[in-house]
mmCIF file of N, CA and C in Angstrom:
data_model
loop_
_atom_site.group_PDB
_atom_site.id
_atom_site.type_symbol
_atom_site.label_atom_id
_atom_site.label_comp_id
_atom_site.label_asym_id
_atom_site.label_seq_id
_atom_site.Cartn_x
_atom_site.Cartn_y
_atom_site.Cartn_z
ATOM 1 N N UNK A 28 -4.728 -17.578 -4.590
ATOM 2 C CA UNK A 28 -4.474 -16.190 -4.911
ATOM 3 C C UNK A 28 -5.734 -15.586 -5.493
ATOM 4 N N UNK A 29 -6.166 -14.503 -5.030
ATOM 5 C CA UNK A 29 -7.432 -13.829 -5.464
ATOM 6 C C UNK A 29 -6.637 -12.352 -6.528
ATOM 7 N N UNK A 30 -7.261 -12.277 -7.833
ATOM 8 C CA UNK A 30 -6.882 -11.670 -8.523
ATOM 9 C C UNK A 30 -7.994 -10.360 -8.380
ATOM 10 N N UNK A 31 -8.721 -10.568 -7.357
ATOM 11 C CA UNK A 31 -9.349 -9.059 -6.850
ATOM 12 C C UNK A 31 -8.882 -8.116 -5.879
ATOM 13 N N UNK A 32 -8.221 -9.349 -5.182
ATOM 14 C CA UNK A 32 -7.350 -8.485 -4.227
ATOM 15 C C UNK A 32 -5.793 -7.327 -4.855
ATOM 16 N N UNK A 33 -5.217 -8.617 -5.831
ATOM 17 C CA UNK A 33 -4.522 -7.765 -6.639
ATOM 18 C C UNK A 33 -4.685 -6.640 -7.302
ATOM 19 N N UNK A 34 -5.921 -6.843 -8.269
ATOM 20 C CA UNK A 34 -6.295 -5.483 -8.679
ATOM 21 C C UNK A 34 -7.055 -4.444 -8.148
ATOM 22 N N UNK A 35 -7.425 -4.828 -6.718
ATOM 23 C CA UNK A 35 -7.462 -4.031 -5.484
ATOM 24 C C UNK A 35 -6.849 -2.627 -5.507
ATOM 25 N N UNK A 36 -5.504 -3.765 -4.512
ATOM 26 C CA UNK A 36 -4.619 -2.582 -4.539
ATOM 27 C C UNK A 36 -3.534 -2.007 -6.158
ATOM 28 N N UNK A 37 -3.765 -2.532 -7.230
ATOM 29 C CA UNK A 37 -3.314 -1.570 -8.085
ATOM 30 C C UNK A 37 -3.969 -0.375 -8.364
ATOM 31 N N UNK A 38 -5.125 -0.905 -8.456
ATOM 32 C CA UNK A 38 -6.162 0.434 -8.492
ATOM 33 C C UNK A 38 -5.705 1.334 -7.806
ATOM 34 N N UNK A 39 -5.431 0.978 -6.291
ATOM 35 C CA UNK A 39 -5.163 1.663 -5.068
ATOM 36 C C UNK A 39 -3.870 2.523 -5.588
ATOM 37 N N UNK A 40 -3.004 2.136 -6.099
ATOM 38 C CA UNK A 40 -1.553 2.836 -6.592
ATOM 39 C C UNK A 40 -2.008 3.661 -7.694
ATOM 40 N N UNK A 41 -3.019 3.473 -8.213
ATOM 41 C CA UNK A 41 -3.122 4.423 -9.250
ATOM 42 C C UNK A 41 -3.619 5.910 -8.706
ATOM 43 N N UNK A 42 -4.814 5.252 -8.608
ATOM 44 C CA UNK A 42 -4.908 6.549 -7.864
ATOM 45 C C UNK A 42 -4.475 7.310 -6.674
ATOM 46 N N UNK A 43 -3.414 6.719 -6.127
ATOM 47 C CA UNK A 43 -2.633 7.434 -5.366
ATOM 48 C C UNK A 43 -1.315 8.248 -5.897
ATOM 49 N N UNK A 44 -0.710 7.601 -7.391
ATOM 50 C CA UNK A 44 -0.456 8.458 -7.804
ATOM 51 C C UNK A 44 -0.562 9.097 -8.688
ATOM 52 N N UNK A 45 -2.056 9.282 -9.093
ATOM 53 C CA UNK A 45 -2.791 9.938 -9.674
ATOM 54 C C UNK A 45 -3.383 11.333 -9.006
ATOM 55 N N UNK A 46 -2.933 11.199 -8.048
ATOM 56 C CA UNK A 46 -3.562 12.216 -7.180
ATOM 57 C C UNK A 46 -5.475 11.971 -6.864
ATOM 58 N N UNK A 47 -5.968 11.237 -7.466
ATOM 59 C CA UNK A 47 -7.378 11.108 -7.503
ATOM 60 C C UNK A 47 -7.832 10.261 -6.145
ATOM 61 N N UNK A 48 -8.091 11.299 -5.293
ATOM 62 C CA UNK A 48 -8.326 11.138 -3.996
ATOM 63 C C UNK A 48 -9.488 9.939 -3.471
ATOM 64 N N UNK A 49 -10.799 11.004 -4.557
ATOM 65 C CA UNK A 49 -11.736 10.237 -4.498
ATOM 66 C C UNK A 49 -12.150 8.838 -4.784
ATOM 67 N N UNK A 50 -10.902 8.403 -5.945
ATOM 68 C CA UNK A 50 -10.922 6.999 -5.962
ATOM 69 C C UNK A 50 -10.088 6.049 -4.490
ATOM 70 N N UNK A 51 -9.370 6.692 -4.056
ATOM 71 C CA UNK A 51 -8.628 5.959 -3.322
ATOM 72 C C UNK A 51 -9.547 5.842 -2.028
ATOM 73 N N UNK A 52 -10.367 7.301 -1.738
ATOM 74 C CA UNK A 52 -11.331 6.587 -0.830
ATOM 75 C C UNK A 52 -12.884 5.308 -0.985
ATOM 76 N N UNK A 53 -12.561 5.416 -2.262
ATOM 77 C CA UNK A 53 -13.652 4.696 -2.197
ATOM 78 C C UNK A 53 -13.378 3.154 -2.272
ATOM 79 N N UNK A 54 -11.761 3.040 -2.650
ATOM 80 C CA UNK A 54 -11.206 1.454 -2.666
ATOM 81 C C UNK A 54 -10.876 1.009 -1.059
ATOM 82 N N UNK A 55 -11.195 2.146 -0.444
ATOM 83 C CA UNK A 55 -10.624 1.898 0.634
ATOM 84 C C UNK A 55 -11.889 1.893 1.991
ATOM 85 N N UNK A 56 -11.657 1.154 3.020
ATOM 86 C CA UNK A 56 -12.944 0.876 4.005
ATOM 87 C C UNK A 56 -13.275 2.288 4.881
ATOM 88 N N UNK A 57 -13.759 2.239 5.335
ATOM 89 C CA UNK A 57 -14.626 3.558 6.200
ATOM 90 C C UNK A 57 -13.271 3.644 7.403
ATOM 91 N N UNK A 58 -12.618 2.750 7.880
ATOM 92 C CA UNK A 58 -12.075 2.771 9.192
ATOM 93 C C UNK A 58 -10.545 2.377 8.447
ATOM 94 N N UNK A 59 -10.629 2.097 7.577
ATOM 95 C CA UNK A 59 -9.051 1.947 7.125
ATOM 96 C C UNK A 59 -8.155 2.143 7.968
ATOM 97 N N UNK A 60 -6.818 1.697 8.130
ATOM 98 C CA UNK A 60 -5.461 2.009 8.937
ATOM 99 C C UNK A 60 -4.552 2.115 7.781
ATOM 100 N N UNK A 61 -3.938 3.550 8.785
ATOM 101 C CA UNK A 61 -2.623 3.705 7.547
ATOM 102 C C UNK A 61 -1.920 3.719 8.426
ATOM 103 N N UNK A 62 -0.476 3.159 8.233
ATOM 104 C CA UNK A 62 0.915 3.303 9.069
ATOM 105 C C UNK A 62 2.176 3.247 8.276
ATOM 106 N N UNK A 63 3.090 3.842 9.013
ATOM 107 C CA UNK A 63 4.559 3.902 8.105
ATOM 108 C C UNK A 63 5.269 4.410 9.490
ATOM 109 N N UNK A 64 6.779 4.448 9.155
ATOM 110 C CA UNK A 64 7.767 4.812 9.637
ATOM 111 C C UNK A 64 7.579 6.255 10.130
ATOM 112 N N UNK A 65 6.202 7.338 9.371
ATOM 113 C CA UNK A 65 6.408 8.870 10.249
ATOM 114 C C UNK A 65 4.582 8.713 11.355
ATOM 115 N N UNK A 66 4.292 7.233 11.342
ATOM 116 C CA UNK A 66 2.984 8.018 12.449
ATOM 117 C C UNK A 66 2.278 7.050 11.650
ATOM 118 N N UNK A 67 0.760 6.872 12.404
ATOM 119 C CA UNK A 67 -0.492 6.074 11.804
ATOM 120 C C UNK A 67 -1.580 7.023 12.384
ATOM 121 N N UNK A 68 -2.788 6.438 11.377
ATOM 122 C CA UNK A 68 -4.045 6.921 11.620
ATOM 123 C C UNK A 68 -4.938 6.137 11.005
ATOM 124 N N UNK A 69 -6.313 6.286 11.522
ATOM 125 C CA UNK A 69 -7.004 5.447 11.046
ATOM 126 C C UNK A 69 -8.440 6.497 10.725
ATOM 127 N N UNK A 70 -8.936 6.097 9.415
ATOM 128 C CA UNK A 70 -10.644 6.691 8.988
ATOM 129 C C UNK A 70 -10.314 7.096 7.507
ATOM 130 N N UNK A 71 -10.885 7.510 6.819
ATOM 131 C CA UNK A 71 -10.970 7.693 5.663
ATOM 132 C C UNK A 71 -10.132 9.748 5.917
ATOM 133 N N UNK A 72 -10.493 9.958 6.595
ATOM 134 C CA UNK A 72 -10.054 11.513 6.774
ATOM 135 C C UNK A 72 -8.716 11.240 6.947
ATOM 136 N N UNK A 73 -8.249 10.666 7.985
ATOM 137 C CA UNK A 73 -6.961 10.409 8.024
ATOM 138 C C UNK A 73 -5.709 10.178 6.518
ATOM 139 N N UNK A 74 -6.712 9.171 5.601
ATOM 140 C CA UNK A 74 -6.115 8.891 4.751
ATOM 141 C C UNK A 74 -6.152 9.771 3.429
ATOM 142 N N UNK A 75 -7.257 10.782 3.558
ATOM 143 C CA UNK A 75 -6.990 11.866 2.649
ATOM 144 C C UNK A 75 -5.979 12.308 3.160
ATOM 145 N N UNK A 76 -5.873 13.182 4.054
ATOM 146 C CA UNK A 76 -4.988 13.848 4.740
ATOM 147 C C UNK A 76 -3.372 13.181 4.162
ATOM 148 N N UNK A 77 -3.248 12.031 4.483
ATOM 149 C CA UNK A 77 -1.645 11.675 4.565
ATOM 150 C C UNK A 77 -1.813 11.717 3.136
ATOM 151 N N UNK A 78 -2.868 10.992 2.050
ATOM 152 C CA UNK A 78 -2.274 11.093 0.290
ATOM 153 C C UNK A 78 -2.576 12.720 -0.189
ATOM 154 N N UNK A 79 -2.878 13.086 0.625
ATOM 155 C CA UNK A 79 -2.435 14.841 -0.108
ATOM 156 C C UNK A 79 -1.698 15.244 0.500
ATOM 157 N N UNK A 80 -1.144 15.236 1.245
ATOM 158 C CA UNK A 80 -0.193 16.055 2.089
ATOM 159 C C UNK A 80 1.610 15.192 2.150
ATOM 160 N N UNK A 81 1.479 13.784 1.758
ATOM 161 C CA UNK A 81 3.079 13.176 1.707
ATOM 162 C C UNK A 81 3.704 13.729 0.411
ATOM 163 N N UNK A 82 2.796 13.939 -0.436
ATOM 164 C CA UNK A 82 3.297 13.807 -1.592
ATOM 165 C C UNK A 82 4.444 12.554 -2.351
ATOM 166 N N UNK A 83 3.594 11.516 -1.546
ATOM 167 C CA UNK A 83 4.501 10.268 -2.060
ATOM 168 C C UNK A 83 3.874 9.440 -3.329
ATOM 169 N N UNK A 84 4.853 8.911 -4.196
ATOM 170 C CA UNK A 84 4.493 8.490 -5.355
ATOM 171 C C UNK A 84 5.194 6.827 -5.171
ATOM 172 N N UNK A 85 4.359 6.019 -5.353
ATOM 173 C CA UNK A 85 4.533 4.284 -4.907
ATOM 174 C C UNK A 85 4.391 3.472 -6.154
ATOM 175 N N UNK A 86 5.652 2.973 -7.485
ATOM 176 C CA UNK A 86 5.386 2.065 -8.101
ATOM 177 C C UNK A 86 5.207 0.943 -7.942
ATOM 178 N N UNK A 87 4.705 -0.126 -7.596
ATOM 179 C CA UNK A 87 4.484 -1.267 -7.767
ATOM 180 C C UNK A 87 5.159 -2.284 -8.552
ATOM 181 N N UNK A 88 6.304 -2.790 -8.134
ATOM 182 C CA UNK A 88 6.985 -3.957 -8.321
ATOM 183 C C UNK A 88 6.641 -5.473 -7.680
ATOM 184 N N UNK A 89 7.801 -6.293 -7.513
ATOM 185 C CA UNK A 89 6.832 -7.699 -6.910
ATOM 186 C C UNK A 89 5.886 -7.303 -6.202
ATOM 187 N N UNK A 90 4.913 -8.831 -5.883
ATOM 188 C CA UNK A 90 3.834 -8.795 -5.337
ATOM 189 C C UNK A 90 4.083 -10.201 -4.785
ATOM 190 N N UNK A 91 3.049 -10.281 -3.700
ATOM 191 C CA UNK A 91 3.235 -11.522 -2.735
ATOM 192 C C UNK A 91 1.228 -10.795 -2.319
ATOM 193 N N UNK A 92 0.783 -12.583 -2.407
ATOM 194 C CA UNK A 92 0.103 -12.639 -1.617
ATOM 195 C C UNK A 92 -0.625 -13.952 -1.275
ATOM 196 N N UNK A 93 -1.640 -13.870 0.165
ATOM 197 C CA UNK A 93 -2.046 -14.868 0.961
ATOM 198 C C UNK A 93 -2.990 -14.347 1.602
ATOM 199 N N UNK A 94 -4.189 -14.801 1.437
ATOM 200 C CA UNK A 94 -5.850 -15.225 2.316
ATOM 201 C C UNK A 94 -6.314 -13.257 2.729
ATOM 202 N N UNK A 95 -6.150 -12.538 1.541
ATOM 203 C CA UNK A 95 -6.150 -11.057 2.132
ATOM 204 C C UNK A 95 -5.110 -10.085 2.194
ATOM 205 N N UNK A 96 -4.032 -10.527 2.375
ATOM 206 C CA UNK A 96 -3.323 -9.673 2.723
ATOM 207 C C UNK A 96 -1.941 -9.509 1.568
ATOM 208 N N UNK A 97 -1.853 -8.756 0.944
ATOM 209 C CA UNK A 97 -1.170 -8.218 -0.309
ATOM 210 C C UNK A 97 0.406 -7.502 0.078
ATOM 211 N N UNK A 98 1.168 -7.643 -0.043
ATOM 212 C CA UNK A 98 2.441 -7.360 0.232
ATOM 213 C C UNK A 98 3.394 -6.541 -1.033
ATOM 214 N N UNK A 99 3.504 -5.119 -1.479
ATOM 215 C CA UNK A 99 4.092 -5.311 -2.448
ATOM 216 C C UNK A 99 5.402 -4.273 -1.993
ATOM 217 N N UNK A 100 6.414 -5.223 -3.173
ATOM 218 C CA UNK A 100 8.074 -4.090 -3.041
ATOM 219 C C UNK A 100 7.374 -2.980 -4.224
ATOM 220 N N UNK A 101 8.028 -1.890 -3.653
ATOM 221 C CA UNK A 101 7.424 -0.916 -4.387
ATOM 222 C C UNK A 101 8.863 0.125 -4.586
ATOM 223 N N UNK A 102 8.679 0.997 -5.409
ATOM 224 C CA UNK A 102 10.258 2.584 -5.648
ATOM 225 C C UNK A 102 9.162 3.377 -5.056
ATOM 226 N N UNK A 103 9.770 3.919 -3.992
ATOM 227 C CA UNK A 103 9.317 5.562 -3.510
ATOM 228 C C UNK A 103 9.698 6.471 -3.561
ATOM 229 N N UNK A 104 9.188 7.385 -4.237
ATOM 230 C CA UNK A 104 9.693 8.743 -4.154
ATOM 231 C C UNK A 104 8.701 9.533 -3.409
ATOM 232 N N UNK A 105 8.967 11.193 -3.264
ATOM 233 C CA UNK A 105 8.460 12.251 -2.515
ATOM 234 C C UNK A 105 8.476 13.342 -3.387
ATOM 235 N N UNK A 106 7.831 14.030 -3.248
ATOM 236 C CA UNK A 106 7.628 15.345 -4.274
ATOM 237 C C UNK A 106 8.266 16.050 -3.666
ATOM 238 N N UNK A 107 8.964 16.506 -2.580
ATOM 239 C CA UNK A 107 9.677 17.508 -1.714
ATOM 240 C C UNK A 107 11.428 17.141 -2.293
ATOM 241 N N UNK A 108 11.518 15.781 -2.629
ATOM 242 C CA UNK A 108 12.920 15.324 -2.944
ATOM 243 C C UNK A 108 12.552 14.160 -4.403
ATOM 244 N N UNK A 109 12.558 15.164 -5.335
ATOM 245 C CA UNK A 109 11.912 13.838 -6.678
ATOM 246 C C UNK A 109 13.205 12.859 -6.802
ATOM 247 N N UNK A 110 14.241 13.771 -6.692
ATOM 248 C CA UNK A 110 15.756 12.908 -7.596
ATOM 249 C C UNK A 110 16.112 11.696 -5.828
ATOM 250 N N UNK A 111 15.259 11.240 -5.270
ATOM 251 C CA UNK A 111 15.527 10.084 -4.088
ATOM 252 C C UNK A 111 14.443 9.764 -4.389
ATOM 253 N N UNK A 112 14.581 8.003 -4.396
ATOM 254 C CA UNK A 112 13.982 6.650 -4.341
ATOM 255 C C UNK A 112 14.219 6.042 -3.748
ATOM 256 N N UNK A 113 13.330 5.328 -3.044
ATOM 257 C CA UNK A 113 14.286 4.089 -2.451
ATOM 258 C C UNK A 113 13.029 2.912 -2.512
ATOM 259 N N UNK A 114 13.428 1.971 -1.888
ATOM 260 C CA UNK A 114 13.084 0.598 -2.460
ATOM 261 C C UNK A 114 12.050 0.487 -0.834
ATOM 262 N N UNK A 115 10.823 0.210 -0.493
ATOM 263 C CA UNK A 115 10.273 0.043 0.403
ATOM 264 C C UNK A 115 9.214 -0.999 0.158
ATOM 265 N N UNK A 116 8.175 -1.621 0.880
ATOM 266 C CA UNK A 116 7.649 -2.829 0.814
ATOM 267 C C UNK A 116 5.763 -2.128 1.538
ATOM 268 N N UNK A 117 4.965 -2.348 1.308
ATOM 269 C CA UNK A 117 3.500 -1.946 1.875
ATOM 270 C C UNK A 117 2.767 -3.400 2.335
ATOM 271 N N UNK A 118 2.018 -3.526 3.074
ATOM 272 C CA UNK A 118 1.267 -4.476 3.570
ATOM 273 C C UNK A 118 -0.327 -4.548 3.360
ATOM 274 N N UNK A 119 -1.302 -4.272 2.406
ATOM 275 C CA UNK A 119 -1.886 -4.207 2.312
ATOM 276 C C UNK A 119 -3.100 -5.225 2.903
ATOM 277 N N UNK A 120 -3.808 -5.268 3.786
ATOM 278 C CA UNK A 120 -5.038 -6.093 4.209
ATOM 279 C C UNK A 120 -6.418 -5.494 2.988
ATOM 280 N N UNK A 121 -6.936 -6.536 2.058
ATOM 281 C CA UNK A 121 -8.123 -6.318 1.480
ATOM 282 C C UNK A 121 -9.415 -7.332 1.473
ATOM 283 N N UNK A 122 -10.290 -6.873 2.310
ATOM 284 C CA UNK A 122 -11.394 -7.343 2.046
ATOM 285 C C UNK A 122 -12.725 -7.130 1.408
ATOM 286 N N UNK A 123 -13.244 -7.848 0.811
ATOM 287 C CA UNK A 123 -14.333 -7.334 -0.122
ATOM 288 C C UNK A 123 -13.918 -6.262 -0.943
ATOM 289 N N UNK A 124 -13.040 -6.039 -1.579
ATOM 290 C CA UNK A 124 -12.583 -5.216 -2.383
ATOM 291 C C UNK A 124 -12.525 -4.160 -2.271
ATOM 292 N N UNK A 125 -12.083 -4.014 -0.539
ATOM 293 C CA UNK A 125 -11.910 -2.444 -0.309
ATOM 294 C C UNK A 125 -10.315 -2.661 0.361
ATOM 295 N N UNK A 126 -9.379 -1.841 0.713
ATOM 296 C CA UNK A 126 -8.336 -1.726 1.186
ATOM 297 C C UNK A 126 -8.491 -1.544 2.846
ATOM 298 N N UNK A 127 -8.449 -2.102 3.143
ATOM 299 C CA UNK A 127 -8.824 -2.042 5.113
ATOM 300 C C UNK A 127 -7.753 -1.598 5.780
ATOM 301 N N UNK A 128 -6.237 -1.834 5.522
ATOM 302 C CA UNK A 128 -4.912 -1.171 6.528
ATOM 303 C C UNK A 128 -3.837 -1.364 5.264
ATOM 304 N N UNK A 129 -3.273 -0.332 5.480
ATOM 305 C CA UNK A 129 -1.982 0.229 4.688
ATOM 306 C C UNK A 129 -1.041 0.172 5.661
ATOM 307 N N UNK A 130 0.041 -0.548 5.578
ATOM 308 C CA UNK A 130 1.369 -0.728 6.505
ATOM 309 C C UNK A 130 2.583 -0.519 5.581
ATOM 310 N N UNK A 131 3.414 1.005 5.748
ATOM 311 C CA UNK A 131 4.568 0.596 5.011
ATOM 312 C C UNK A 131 5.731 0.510 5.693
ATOM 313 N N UNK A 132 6.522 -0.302 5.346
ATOM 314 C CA UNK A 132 7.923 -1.192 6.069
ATOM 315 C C UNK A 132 8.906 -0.503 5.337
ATOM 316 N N UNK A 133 9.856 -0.383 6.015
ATOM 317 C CA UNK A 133 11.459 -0.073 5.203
ATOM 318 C C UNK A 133 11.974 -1.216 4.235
ATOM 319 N N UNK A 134 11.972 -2.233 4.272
ATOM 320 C CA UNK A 134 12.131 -3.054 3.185
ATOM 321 C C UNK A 134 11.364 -4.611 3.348
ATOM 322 N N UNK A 135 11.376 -5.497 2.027
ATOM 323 C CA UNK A 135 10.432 -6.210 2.220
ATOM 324 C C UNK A 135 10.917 -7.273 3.551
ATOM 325 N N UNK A 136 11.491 -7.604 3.630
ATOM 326 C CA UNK A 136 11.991 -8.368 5.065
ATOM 327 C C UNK A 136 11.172 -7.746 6.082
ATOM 328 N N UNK A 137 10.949 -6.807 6.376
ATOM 329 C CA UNK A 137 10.164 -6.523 7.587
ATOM 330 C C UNK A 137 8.758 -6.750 7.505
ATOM 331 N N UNK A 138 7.987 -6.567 6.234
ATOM 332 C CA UNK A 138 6.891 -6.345 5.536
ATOM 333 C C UNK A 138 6.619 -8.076 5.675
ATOM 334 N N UNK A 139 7.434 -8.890 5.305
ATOM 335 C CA UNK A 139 7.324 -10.620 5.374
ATOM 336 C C UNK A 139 6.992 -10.531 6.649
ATOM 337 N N UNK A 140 8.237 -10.278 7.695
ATOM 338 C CA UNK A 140 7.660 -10.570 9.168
ATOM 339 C C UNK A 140 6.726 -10.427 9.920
ATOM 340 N N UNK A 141 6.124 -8.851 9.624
ATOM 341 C CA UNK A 141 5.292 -8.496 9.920
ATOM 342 C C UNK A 141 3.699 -9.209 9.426
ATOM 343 N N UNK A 142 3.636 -10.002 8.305
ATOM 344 C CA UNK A 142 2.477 -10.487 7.446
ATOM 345 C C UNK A 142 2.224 -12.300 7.717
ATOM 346 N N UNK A 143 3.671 -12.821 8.119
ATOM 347 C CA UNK A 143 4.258 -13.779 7.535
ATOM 348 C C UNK A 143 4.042 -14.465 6.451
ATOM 349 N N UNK A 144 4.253 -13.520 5.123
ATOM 350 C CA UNK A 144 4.435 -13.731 4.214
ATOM 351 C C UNK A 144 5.760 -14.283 3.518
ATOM 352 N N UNK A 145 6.187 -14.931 2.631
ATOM 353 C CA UNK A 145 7.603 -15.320 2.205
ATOM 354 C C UNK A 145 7.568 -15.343 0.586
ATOM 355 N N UNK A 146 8.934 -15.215 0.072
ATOM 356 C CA UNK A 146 8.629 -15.292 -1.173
ATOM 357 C C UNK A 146 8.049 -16.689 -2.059
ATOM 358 N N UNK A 147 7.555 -17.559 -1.084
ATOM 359 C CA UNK A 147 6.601 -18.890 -1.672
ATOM 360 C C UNK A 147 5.050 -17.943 -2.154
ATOM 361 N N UNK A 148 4.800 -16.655 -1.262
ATOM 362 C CA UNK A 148 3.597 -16.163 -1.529
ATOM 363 C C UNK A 148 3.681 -15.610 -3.144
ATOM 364 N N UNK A 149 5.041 -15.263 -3.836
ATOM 365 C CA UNK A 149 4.937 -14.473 -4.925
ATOM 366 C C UNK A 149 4.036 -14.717 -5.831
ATOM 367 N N UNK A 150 3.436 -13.736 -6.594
ATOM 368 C CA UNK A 150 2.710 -13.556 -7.830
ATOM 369 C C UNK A 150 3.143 -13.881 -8.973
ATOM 370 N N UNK A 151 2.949 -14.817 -9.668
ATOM 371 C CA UNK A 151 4.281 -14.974 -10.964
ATOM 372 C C UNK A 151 3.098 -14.390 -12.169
#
């Protein structure tokens, strides 16, 4: 377990919901991939674009990880609907301490399959 990768992507949650753009591009690689359930894109433009414009806010609960790739259950909310949360899972790939692809899954079961990650990967 690399504890850079972890504090990787917390960083990454902070300033995402921090609104502080400029940090999130800079944790993040030149070609980054973002994907979810409404569409993907890939570049650093792309990913301004979707963290100013979802208005989604991602706490960070468990964590799972293996050789790069960071998995966390997270509460989501939306600024368009604050009083809905729901429970969703992200896939994070980090290398060299930048965030390279953002994948978010409807719950962590898909997020495992997709990674093959399991809860043997957890963070205790």
């Amino acid at each position: 377990m690399s504890t850079s990768e972890i504090a990787t992507v917390l960083a990454w949650h902070d300033a995402l919901n921090d609104s502080d753009i400029d940090t999130l591009l800079a944790l993040s690689s030149d070609d980054v991939e973002v994907a979810g359930p409404e569409g993907a894109g890939q570049g650093l433009t792309a990913l301004r674009e979707w963290a100013s414009e979802s208005g989604l806010t991602l706490i960070a609960g468990r964590m799972f990880v293996h050789e790069g790739v960071v998995v966390v259950e997270e509460e989501a909310s939306w600024a368009a609907k604050p009083d809905e949360k729901s429970t969703v899972a992200t896939a994070f790939r980090v290398v060299h301490d930048q965030v390279t692809s953002i994948f978010r899954h409807t719950d962590l079961e898909s997020a495992f399959a997709a990674t093959d990650l399991s809860e043997a990967d957890a963070v205790s």
